[in-house]
mmCIF file with all atom_site columns, C-alpha atoms in Angstrom:
data_model
loop_
_atom_site.group_PDB
_atom_site.id
_atom_site.type_symbol
_atom_site.label_atom_id
_atom_site.label_alt_id
_atom_site.label_comp_id
_atom_site.label_asym_id
_atom_site.label_entity_id
_atom_site.label_seq_id
_atom_site.pdbx_PDB_ins_code
_atom_site.Cartn_x
_atom_site.Cartn_y
_atom_site.Cartn_z
_atom_site.occupancy
_atom_site.B_iso_or_equiv
_atom_site.pdbx_formal_charge
_atom_site.auth_seq_id
_atom_site.auth_comp_id
_atom_site.auth_asym_id
_atom_site.auth_atom_id
_atom_site.pdbx_PDB_model_num
ATOM 1   C CA . MET G 1 1   ? 16.417  -6.364  20.106  1.00 37.00 ? 1   MET G CA 1
ATOM 2   C CA . LEU G 1 2   ? 17.633  -4.643  23.246  1.00 42.00 ? 2   LEU G CA 1
ATOM 3   C CA . GLY G 1 3   ? 15.938  -5.074  26.569  1.00 44.00 ? 3   GLY G CA 1
ATOM 4   C CA . GLY G 1 4   ? 13.912  -7.903  28.038  1.00 45.00 ? 4   GLY G CA 1
ATOM 5   C CA . GLY G 1 5   ? 10.159  -7.837  27.916  1.00 46.00 ? 5   GLY G CA 1
ATOM 6   C CA . SER G 1 6   ? 8.044   -8.536  24.883  1.00 46.00 ? 6   SER G CA 1
ATOM 7   C CA . GLN G 1 7   ? 9.311   -10.219 21.789  1.00 49.00 ? 7   GLN G CA 1
ATOM 8   C CA . THR G 1 8   ? 8.623   -8.821  18.342  1.00 50.00 ? 8   THR G CA 1
ATOM 9   C CA . PRO G 1 9   ? 7.274   -11.466 15.976  1.00 54.00 ? 9   PRO G CA 1
ATOM 10  C CA . GLU G 1 10  ? 9.459   -12.253 12.994  1.00 64.00 ? 10  GLU G CA 1
ATOM 11  C CA . ILE G 1 11  ? 8.325   -10.436 9.849   1.00 65.00 ? 11  ILE G CA 1
ATOM 12  C CA . ASP G 1 12  ? 8.394   -12.404 6.632   1.00 72.00 ? 12  ASP G CA 1
ATOM 13  C CA . PRO G 1 13  ? 11.236  -10.835 4.583   1.00 74.00 ? 13  PRO G CA 1
ATOM 14  C CA . ARG G 1 14  ? 9.137   -11.294 1.446   1.00 86.00 ? 14  ARG G CA 1
ATOM 15  C CA . LEU G 1 15  ? 6.765   -8.666  2.840   1.00 94.00 ? 15  LEU G CA 1
ATOM 16  C CA . GLU G 1 16  ? 9.237   -5.813  3.296   1.00 95.00 ? 16  GLU G CA 1
ATOM 17  C CA . VAL G 1 17  ? 11.808  -3.753  1.453   1.00 96.00 ? 17  VAL G CA 1
ATOM 18  C CA . THR G 1 18  ? 14.156  -1.212  2.990   1.00 96.00 ? 18  THR G CA 1
ATOM 19  C CA . VAL G 1 19  ? 14.131  2.543   2.487   1.00 97.00 ? 19  VAL G CA 1
ATOM 20  C CA . ALA G 1 20  ? 17.520  2.189   0.782   1.00 96.00 ? 20  ALA G CA 1
ATOM 21  C CA . GLU G 1 21  ? 16.089  -0.342  -1.694  1.00 95.00 ? 21  GLU G CA 1
ATOM 22  C CA . VAL G 1 22  ? 13.156  1.940   -2.508  1.00 96.00 ? 22  VAL G CA 1
ATOM 23  C CA . ALA G 1 23  ? 15.431  4.980   -2.901  1.00 96.00 ? 23  ALA G CA 1
ATOM 24  C CA . THR G 1 24  ? 17.865  3.094   -5.137  1.00 96.00 ? 24  THR G CA 1
ATOM 25  C CA . ASN G 1 25  ? 15.118  1.637   -7.336  1.00 94.00 ? 25  ASN G CA 1
ATOM 26  C CA . ARG G 1 26  ? 12.633  4.523   -7.157  1.00 92.00 ? 26  ARG G CA 1
ATOM 27  C CA . ASP G 1 27  ? 12.554  5.117   -10.921 1.00 90.00 ? 27  ASP G CA 1
ATOM 28  C CA . SER G 1 28  ? 11.770  1.466   -11.637 1.00 92.00 ? 28  SER G CA 1
ATOM 29  C CA . ILE G 1 29  ? 8.999   0.992   -9.042  1.00 94.00 ? 29  ILE G CA 1
ATOM 30  C CA . PRO G 1 30  ? 5.785   0.868   -11.081 1.00 94.00 ? 30  PRO G CA 1
ATOM 31  C CA . GLN G 1 31  ? 3.418   1.543   -8.177  1.00 97.00 ? 31  GLN G CA 1
ATOM 32  C CA . LEU G 1 32  ? 4.158   3.389   -4.941  1.00 98.00 ? 32  LEU G CA 1
ATOM 33  C CA . VAL G 1 33  ? 1.106   3.575   -2.692  1.00 98.00 ? 33  VAL G CA 1
ATOM 34  C CA . ASP G 1 34  ? 0.811   5.718   0.455   1.00 98.00 ? 34  ASP G CA 1
ATOM 35  C CA . VAL G 1 35  ? -1.762  4.254   2.867   1.00 98.00 ? 35  VAL G CA 1
ATOM 36  C CA . ARG G 1 36  ? -1.725  7.127   5.381   1.00 98.00 ? 36  ARG G CA 1
ATOM 37  C CA . GLU G 1 37  ? -4.691  9.435   5.827   1.00 97.00 ? 37  GLU G CA 1
ATOM 38  C CA . LEU G 1 38  ? -5.050  12.658  3.811   1.00 97.00 ? 38  LEU G CA 1
ATOM 39  C CA . ASP G 1 39  ? -3.872  14.939  6.646   1.00 97.00 ? 39  ASP G CA 1
ATOM 40  C CA . GLU G 1 40  ? -0.672  12.885  7.034   1.00 97.00 ? 40  GLU G CA 1
ATOM 41  C CA . TRP G 1 41  ? -0.115  12.858  3.259   1.00 97.00 ? 41  TRP G CA 1
ATOM 42  C CA . GLN G 1 42  ? -0.447  16.650  3.137   1.00 96.00 ? 42  GLN G CA 1
ATOM 43  C CA . GLU G 1 43  ? 2.410   16.971  5.675   1.00 95.00 ? 43  GLU G CA 1
ATOM 44  C CA . GLY G 1 44  ? 4.837   15.278  3.284   1.00 96.00 ? 44  GLY G CA 1
ATOM 45  C CA . ARG G 1 45  ? 5.032   12.393  0.835   1.00 97.00 ? 45  ARG G CA 1
ATOM 46  C CA . ILE G 1 46  ? 7.302   10.617  -1.595  1.00 97.00 ? 46  ILE G CA 1
ATOM 47  C CA . ALA G 1 47  ? 6.953   12.167  -5.047  1.00 94.00 ? 47  ALA G CA 1
ATOM 48  C CA . GLY G 1 48  ? 5.022   10.060  -7.519  1.00 93.00 ? 48  GLY G CA 1
ATOM 49  C CA . GLY G 1 49  ? 3.187   8.000   -4.939  1.00 94.00 ? 49  GLY G CA 1
ATOM 50  C CA . LYS G 1 50  ? -0.561  7.433   -5.008  1.00 97.00 ? 50  LYS G CA 1
ATOM 51  C CA . LEU G 1 51  ? -2.623  8.118   -1.904  1.00 98.00 ? 51  LEU G CA 1
ATOM 52  C CA . ILE G 1 52  ? -5.058  5.337   -1.006  1.00 98.00 ? 52  ILE G CA 1
ATOM 53  C CA . PRO G 1 53  ? -5.690  5.631   2.754   1.00 98.00 ? 53  PRO G CA 1
ATOM 54  C CA . MET G 1 54  ? -5.868  2.324   4.601   1.00 96.00 ? 54  MET G CA 1
ATOM 55  C CA . SER G 1 55  ? -9.379  3.295   5.740   1.00 96.00 ? 55  SER G CA 1
ATOM 56  C CA . GLU G 1 56  ? -10.461 3.387   2.049   1.00 97.00 ? 56  GLU G CA 1
ATOM 57  C CA . PHE G 1 57  ? -8.251  0.591   0.743   1.00 95.00 ? 57  PHE G CA 1
ATOM 58  C CA . ALA G 1 58  ? -10.823 -2.178  0.393   1.00 93.00 ? 58  ALA G CA 1
ATOM 59  C CA . ALA G 1 59  ? -13.134 0.126   -1.574  1.00 96.00 ? 59  ALA G CA 1
ATOM 60  C CA . ARG G 1 60  ? -10.322 1.416   -3.822  1.00 97.00 ? 60  ARG G CA 1
ATOM 61  C CA . VAL G 1 61  ? -8.149  -1.655  -4.404  1.00 95.00 ? 61  VAL G CA 1
ATOM 62  C CA . GLU G 1 62  ? -9.254  -1.730  -8.056  1.00 95.00 ? 62  GLU G CA 1
ATOM 63  C CA . GLU G 1 63  ? -7.133  1.415   -8.572  1.00 96.00 ? 63  GLU G CA 1
ATOM 64  C CA . ILE G 1 64  ? -4.053  -0.805  -8.257  1.00 95.00 ? 64  ILE G CA 1
ATOM 65  C CA . ASP G 1 65  ? -2.714  -2.656  -11.290 1.00 96.00 ? 65  ASP G CA 1
ATOM 66  C CA . ALA G 1 66  ? -2.504  -6.300  -10.194 1.00 94.00 ? 66  ALA G CA 1
ATOM 67  C CA . SER G 1 67  ? -0.043  -7.056  -13.000 1.00 96.00 ? 67  SER G CA 1
ATOM 68  C CA . GLN G 1 68  ? 2.617   -4.653  -11.654 1.00 96.00 ? 68  GLN G CA 1
ATOM 69  C CA . PRO G 1 69  ? 4.711   -4.779  -8.443  1.00 96.00 ? 69  PRO G CA 1
ATOM 70  C CA . ILE G 1 70  ? 3.572   -2.496  -5.620  1.00 97.00 ? 70  ILE G CA 1
ATOM 71  C CA . ILE G 1 71  ? 5.498   -0.814  -2.811  1.00 98.00 ? 71  ILE G CA 1
ATOM 72  C CA . VAL G 1 72  ? 3.236   0.352   0.026   1.00 98.00 ? 72  VAL G CA 1
ATOM 73  C CA . TYR G 1 73  ? 4.289   2.822   2.711   1.00 98.00 ? 73  TYR G CA 1
ATOM 74  C CA . CYS G 1 74  ? 2.827   4.656   5.693   1.00 98.00 ? 74  CYS G CA 1
ATOM 75  C CA . ARG G 1 75  ? 4.207   6.683   8.607   1.00 98.00 ? 75  ARG G CA 1
ATOM 76  C CA . SER G 1 76  ? 6.368   4.022   10.265  1.00 97.00 ? 76  SER G CA 1
ATOM 77  C CA . GLY G 1 77  ? 5.646   0.746   8.478   1.00 96.00 ? 77  GLY G CA 1
ATOM 78  C CA . GLY G 1 78  ? 2.832   -0.821  10.503  1.00 96.00 ? 78  GLY G CA 1
ATOM 79  C CA . ARG G 1 79  ? -0.180  -0.053  8.349   1.00 97.00 ? 79  ARG G CA 1
ATOM 80  C CA . SER G 1 80  ? 1.710   -0.636  5.121   1.00 97.00 ? 80  SER G CA 1
ATOM 81  C CA . LEU G 1 81  ? 2.826   -4.056  6.368   1.00 96.00 ? 81  LEU G CA 1
ATOM 82  C CA . MET G 1 82  ? -0.794  -5.054  6.983   1.00 96.00 ? 82  MET G CA 1
ATOM 83  C CA . VAL G 1 83  ? -1.847  -3.791  3.542   1.00 97.00 ? 83  VAL G CA 1
ATOM 84  C CA . ALA G 1 84  ? 1.090   -5.498  1.791   1.00 97.00 ? 84  ALA G CA 1
ATOM 85  C CA . GLU G 1 85  ? 0.264   -8.783  3.505   1.00 95.00 ? 85  GLU G CA 1
ATOM 86  C CA . ALA G 1 86  ? -3.409  -8.519  2.511   1.00 95.00 ? 86  ALA G CA 1
ATOM 87  C CA . LEU G 1 87  ? -2.409  -7.708  -1.075  1.00 96.00 ? 87  LEU G CA 1
ATOM 88  C CA . GLN G 1 88  ? 0.002   -10.657 -1.203  1.00 95.00 ? 88  GLN G CA 1
ATOM 89  C CA . ASN G 1 89  ? -2.723  -12.943 0.149   1.00 94.00 ? 89  ASN G CA 1
ATOM 90  C CA . ALA G 1 90  ? -4.940  -11.699 -2.710  1.00 95.00 ? 90  ALA G CA 1
ATOM 91  C CA . GLY G 1 91  ? -2.257  -12.537 -5.281  1.00 95.00 ? 91  GLY G CA 1
ATOM 92  C CA . TYR G 1 92  ? -0.567  -9.143  -5.751  1.00 96.00 ? 92  TYR G CA 1
ATOM 93  C CA . ASP G 1 93  ? 3.213   -8.627  -5.853  1.00 95.00 ? 93  ASP G CA 1
ATOM 94  C CA . ALA G 1 94  ? 3.296   -6.198  -2.911  1.00 96.00 ? 94  ALA G CA 1
ATOM 95  C CA . ARG G 1 95  ? 5.912   -5.156  -0.352  1.00 97.00 ? 95  ARG G CA 1
ATOM 96  C CA . SER G 1 96  ? 5.895   -2.717  2.551   1.00 98.00 ? 96  SER G CA 1
ATOM 97  C CA . MET G 1 97  ? 8.626   -0.095  2.923   1.00 97.00 ? 97  MET G CA 1
ATOM 98  C CA . ALA G 1 98  ? 10.016  -0.833  6.390   1.00 96.00 ? 98  ALA G CA 1
ATOM 99  C CA . GLY G 1 99  ? 10.230  2.246   8.606   1.00 97.00 ? 99  GLY G CA 1
ATOM 100 C CA . GLY G 1 100 ? 7.812   4.263   6.488   1.00 98.00 ? 100 GLY G CA 1
ATOM 101 C CA . ILE G 1 101 ? 8.177   7.903   5.614   1.00 98.00 ? 101 ILE G CA 1
ATOM 102 C CA . LEU G 1 102 ? 9.776   8.624   8.999   1.00 97.00 ? 102 LEU G CA 1
ATOM 103 C CA . GLU G 1 103 ? 12.764  6.485   8.065   1.00 97.00 ? 103 GLU G CA 1
ATOM 104 C CA . TRP G 1 104 ? 12.692  7.818   4.475   1.00 98.00 ? 104 TRP G CA 1
ATOM 105 C CA . GLU G 1 105 ? 13.006  11.396  5.767   1.00 97.00 ? 105 GLU G CA 1
ATOM 106 C CA . SER G 1 106 ? 15.590  10.577  8.432   1.00 97.00 ? 106 SER G CA 1
ATOM 107 C CA . ALA G 1 107 ? 17.747  8.973   5.711   1.00 97.00 ? 107 ALA G CA 1
ATOM 108 C CA . GLY G 1 108 ? 17.729  12.342  3.905   1.00 97.00 ? 108 GLY G CA 1
ATOM 109 C CA . HIS G 1 109 ? 15.524  11.368  0.960   1.00 97.00 ? 109 HIS G CA 1
ATOM 110 C CA . PRO G 1 110 ? 13.334  14.092  -0.591  1.00 95.00 ? 110 PRO G CA 1
ATOM 111 C CA . VAL G 1 111 ? 9.786   14.668  0.598   1.00 96.00 ? 111 VAL G CA 1
ATOM 112 C CA . GLU G 1 112 ? 7.228   16.525  -1.454  1.00 96.00 ? 112 GLU G CA 1
ATOM 113 C CA . ARG G 1 113 ? 5.038   19.001  0.421   1.00 92.00 ? 113 ARG G CA 1
#
């Protein structure tokens, strides 16, 4: 990372997938979960994803099929990383899409509005 200052902690690579990996494998991802809030989701989302805001996640986790892999995303990857880690700790096969929808859009992938 450029610059001095604070160090970013290493992120376990088993917790994240790249935008390119999600785009390449989009048709074979059984569960794509958007953990942003409704107003963010309404601004643009990846087609086929399910909205379960992070603020409602604990109450709605039963909507996720524990027997299928899950890709979680948010705006920039922070919230989805926390959710993916919590899901993994609970025994789910979950990964966060690094960079979130901001990176998805900047890479030129389609966004549903």
